Structure formats: C-alpha cells, structure tokens
mmCIF file of C-alpha atoms in Angstrom:
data_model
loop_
_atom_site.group_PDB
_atom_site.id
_atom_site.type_symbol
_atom_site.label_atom_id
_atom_site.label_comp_id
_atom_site.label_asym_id
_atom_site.label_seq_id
_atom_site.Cartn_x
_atom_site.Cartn_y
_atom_site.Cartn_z
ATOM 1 C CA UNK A 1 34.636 56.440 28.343
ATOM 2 C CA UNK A 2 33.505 55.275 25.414
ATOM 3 C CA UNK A 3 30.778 57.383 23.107
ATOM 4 C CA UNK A 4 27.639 55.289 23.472
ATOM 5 C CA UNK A 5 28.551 55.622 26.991
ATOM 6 C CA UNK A 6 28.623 59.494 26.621
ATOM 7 C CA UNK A 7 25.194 59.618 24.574
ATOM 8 C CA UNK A 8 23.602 57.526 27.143
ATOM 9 C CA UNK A 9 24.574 59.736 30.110
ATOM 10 C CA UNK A 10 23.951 62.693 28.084
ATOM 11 C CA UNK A 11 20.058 61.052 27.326
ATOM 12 C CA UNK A 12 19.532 60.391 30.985
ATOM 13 C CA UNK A 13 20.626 63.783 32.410
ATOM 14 C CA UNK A 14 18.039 65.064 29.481
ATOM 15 C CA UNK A 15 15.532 62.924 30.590
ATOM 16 C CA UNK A 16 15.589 63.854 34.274
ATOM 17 C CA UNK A 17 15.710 67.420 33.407
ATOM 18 C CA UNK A 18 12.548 67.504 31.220
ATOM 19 C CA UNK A 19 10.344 65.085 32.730
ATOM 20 C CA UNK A 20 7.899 64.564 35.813
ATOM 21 C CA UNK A 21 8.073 61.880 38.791
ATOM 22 C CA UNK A 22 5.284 59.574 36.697
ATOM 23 C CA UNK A 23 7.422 59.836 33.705
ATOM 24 C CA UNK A 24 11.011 58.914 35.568
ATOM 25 C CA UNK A 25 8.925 56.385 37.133
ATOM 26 C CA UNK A 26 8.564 54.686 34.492
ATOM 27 C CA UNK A 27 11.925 55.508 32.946
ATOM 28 C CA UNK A 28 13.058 53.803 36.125
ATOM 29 C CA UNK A 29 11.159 50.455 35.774
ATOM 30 C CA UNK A 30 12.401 50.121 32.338
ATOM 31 C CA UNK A 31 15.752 50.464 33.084
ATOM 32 C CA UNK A 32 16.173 48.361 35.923
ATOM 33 C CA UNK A 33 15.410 45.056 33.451
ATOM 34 C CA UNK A 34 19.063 46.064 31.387
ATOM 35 C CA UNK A 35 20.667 44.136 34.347
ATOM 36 C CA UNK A 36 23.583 43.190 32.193
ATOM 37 C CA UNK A 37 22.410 39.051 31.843
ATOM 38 C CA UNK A 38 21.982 37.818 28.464
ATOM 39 C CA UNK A 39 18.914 36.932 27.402
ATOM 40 C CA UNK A 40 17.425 35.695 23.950
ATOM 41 C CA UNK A 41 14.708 38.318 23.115
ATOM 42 C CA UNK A 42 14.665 42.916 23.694
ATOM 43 C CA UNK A 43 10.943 41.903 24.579
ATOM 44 C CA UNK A 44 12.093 40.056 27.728
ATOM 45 C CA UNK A 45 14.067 42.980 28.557
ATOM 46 C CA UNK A 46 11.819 45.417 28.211
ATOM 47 C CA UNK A 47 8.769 42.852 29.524
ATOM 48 C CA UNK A 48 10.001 40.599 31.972
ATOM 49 C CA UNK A 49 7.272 37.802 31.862
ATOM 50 C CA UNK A 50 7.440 34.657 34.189
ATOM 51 C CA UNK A 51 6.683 32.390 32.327
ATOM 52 C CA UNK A 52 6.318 28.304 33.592
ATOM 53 C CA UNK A 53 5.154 25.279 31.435
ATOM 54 C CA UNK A 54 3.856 22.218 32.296
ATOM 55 C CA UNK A 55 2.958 19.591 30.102
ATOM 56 C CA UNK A 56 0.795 20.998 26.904
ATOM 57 C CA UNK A 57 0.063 24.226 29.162
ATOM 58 C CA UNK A 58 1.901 27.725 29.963
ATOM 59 C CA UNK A 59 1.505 29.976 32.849
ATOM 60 C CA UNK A 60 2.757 33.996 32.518
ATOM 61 C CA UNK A 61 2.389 36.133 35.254
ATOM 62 C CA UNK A 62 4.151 39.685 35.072
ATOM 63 C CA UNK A 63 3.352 43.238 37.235
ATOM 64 C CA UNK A 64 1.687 45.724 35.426
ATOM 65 C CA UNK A 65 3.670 48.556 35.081
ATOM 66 C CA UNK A 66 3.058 52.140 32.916
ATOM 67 C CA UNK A 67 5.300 50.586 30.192
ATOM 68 C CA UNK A 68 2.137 47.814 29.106
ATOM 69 C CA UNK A 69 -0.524 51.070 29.743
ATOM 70 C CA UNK A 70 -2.507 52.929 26.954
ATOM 71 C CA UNK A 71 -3.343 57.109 27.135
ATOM 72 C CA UNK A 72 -6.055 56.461 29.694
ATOM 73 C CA UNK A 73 -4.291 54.531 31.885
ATOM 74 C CA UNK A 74 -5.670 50.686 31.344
ATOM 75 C CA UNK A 75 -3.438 48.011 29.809
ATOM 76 C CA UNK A 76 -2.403 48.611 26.202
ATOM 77 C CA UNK A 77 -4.297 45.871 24.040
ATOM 78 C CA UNK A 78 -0.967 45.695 21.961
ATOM 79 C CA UNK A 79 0.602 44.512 25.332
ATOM 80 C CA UNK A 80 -2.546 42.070 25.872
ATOM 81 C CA UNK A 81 -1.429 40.345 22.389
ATOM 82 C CA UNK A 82 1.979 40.457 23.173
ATOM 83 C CA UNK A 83 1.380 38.414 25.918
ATOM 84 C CA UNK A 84 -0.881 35.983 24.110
ATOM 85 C CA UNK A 85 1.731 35.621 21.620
ATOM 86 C CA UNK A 86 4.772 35.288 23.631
ATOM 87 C CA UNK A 87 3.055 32.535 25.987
ATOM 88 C CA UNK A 88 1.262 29.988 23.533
ATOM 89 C CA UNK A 89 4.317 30.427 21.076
ATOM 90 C CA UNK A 90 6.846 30.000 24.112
ATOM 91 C CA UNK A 91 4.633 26.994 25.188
ATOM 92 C CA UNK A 92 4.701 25.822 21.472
ATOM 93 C CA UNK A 93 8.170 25.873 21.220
ATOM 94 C CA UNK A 94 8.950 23.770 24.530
ATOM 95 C CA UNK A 95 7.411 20.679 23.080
ATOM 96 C CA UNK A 96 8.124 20.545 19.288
ATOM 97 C CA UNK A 97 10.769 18.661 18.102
ATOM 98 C CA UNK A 98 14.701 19.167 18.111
ATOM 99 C CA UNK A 99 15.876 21.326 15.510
ATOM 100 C CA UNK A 100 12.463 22.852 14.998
ATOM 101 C CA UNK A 101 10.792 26.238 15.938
ATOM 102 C CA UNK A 102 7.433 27.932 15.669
ATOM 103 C CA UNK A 103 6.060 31.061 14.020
ATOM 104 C CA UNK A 104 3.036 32.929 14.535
ATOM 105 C CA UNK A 105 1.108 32.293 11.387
ATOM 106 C CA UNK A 106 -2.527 33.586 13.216
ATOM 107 C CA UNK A 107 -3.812 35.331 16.154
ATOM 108 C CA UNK A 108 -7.336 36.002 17.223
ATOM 109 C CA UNK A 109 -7.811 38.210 20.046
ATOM 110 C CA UNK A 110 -10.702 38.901 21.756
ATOM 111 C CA UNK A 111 -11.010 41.833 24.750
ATOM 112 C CA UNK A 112 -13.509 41.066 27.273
ATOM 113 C CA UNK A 113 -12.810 43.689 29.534
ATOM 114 C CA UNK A 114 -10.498 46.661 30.576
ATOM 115 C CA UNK A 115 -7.162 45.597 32.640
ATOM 116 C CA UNK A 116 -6.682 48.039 35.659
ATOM 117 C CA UNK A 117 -5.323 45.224 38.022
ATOM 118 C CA UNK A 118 -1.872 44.915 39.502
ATOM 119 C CA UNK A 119 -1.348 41.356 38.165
ATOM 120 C CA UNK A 120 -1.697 40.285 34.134
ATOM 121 C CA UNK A 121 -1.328 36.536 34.297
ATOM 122 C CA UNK A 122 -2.649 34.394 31.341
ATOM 123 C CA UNK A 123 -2.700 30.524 30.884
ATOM 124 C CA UNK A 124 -2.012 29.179 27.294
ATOM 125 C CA UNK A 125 -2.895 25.541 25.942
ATOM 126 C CA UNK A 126 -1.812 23.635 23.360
ATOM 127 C CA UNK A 127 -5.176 21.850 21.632
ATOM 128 C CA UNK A 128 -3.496 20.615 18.262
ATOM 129 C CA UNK A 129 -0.576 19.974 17.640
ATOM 130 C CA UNK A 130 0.323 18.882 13.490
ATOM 131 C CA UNK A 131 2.583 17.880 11.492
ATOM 132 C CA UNK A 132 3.061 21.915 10.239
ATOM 133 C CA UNK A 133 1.170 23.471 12.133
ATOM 134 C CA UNK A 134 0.302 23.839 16.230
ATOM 135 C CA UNK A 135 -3.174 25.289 17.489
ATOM 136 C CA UNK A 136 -2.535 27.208 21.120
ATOM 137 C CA UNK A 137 -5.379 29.073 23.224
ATOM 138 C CA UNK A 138 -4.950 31.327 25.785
ATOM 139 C CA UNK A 139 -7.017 33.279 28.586
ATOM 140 C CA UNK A 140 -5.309 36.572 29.916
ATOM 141 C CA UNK A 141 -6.481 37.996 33.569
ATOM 142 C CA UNK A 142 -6.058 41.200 35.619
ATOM 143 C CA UNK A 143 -6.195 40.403 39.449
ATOM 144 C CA UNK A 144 -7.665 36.897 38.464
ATOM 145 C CA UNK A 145 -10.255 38.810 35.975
ATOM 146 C CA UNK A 146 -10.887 37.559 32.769
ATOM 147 C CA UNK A 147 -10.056 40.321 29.932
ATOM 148 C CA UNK A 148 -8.960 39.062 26.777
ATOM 149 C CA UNK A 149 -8.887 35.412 25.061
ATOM 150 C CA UNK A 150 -6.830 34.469 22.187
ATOM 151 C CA UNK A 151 -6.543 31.449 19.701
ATOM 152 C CA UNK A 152 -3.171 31.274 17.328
ATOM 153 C CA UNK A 153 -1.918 28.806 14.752
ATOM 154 C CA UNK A 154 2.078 28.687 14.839
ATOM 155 C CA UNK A 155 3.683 27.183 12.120
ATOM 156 C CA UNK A 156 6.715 24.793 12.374
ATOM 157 C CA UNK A 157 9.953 25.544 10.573
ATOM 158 C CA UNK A 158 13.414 23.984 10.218
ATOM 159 C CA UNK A 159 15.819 25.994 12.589
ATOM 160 C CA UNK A 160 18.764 23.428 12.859
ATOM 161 C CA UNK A 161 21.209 24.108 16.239
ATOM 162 C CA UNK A 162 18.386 24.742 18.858
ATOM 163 C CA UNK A 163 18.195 23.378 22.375
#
C-alpha cells in the first residue's frame, strides 16, 4: 500500500475516533463526491452543483448539506457567493467564443434573507455581453425563497485549446 494510502486510513480511523455522529455525517457527505471520475474543478468535488443552461440563462440546483452551513446552522454566505459565481461564470463561459474564457473581474452580492431550506437553487442571466467584458445576474433561493441576488462582470481572456 502505498503512503498517501496509509495517511489517509490513518486520518479516517482518527476522525471516527474523535468525532460525533453530526460531525461523521458530514465527513460522510463529503467523501462520497471523491467517486474516482475526473472532473475539471476541487469545487465540484467538494460542491456538486447541477448545473443546466439554456440559451443566455443558467439553472443550479444542489442539496444543502452541513458542508455550505455557517456556526449557527444557516447557509454560509461564502457558499451563497460561491454559487453566484460558479453559475453566471459557468453560464458565461458556455456562450463566449472558441478559444476564450471568463474571469470574475466583480461581484455584488446582496443577502435578502437566511437559507434554512433543503434546496439552494439559483437562476443566472446573461444581460451584456461585450467585446471584453460579460455582465451576468443571478437570484439564489432556499425551498423556492428568495435569499441573496448577485450582479458580476467577467472578463474575457485568451485561453487557446478549450472546448
């Protein structure tokens, strides 16, 4: 066996021994995403958004799981711009042109209200897009609640060998 094999067995039997049912819970979740597939991003691993696109708009929809909570218990706001983020730059990126990508060169993020659902789903649209520069919006939900809003300019670059 090799030794980052060891050190990981050696973690988990750690883990189990210190920690409570909430904790392994959670420990659990995250590693049932490493499901050996390759995929292009850690994020996806460790947040496995759906994510669907149609036109000039994207749909996310994901469980909300202890990973994306805060200390009291309500989604992390981090994990509420992370989503923003991921979906209107995703979104961004699946209509530029070939041998292109986008950046995050802005984000506003507004918090209407605290996320205790089951479901985080958001839908992102595109309402420029420039020569240099995209505009996206997007509108994040718990349980088909409306608790955050977020606007973001991307900015294209050269990234030659994509798609």
């Amino acid at each position: 066996m090799s030794d980052i094999k060891q050190s990981i067995e050696s973690r988990i039997r750690d883990i189990i021994a210190r920690n409570n049912e909430e904790e392994l819970s959670a420990v659990s979740t995250l590693l049932s995403h490493f499901d050996g597939q390759p995929t292009d991003t850690w994020m996806k691993k460790i947040y496995p958004f759906d994510m669907t696109f149609s036109e000039n708009s994207g749909f996310l929809k994901v469980d909300r799981t202890q990973l994306m909570n805060n200390s009291i218990g309500i989604l992390h706001g981090g994990i509420l711009m992370l989503i923003a983020d991921t979906l209107m730059g995703t979104l961004c990126n699946e209509v530029i042109p070939e041998g292109k990508r986008v950046v995050t060169h802005e984000m506003n993020t507004y918090f209407t209200k605290k996320g205790t659902g089951r479901i985080i789903s958001a839908r992102a649209d595109i309402i420029k897009k420039g020569t240099t520069t995209f505009l996206a919006t997007c509108h994040i939900y718990s349980d088909d609640e409306l608790i955050g809003y977020a606007t973001g300019s991307f900015f294209l670059i050269d990234f030659p060998n994509v798609r």
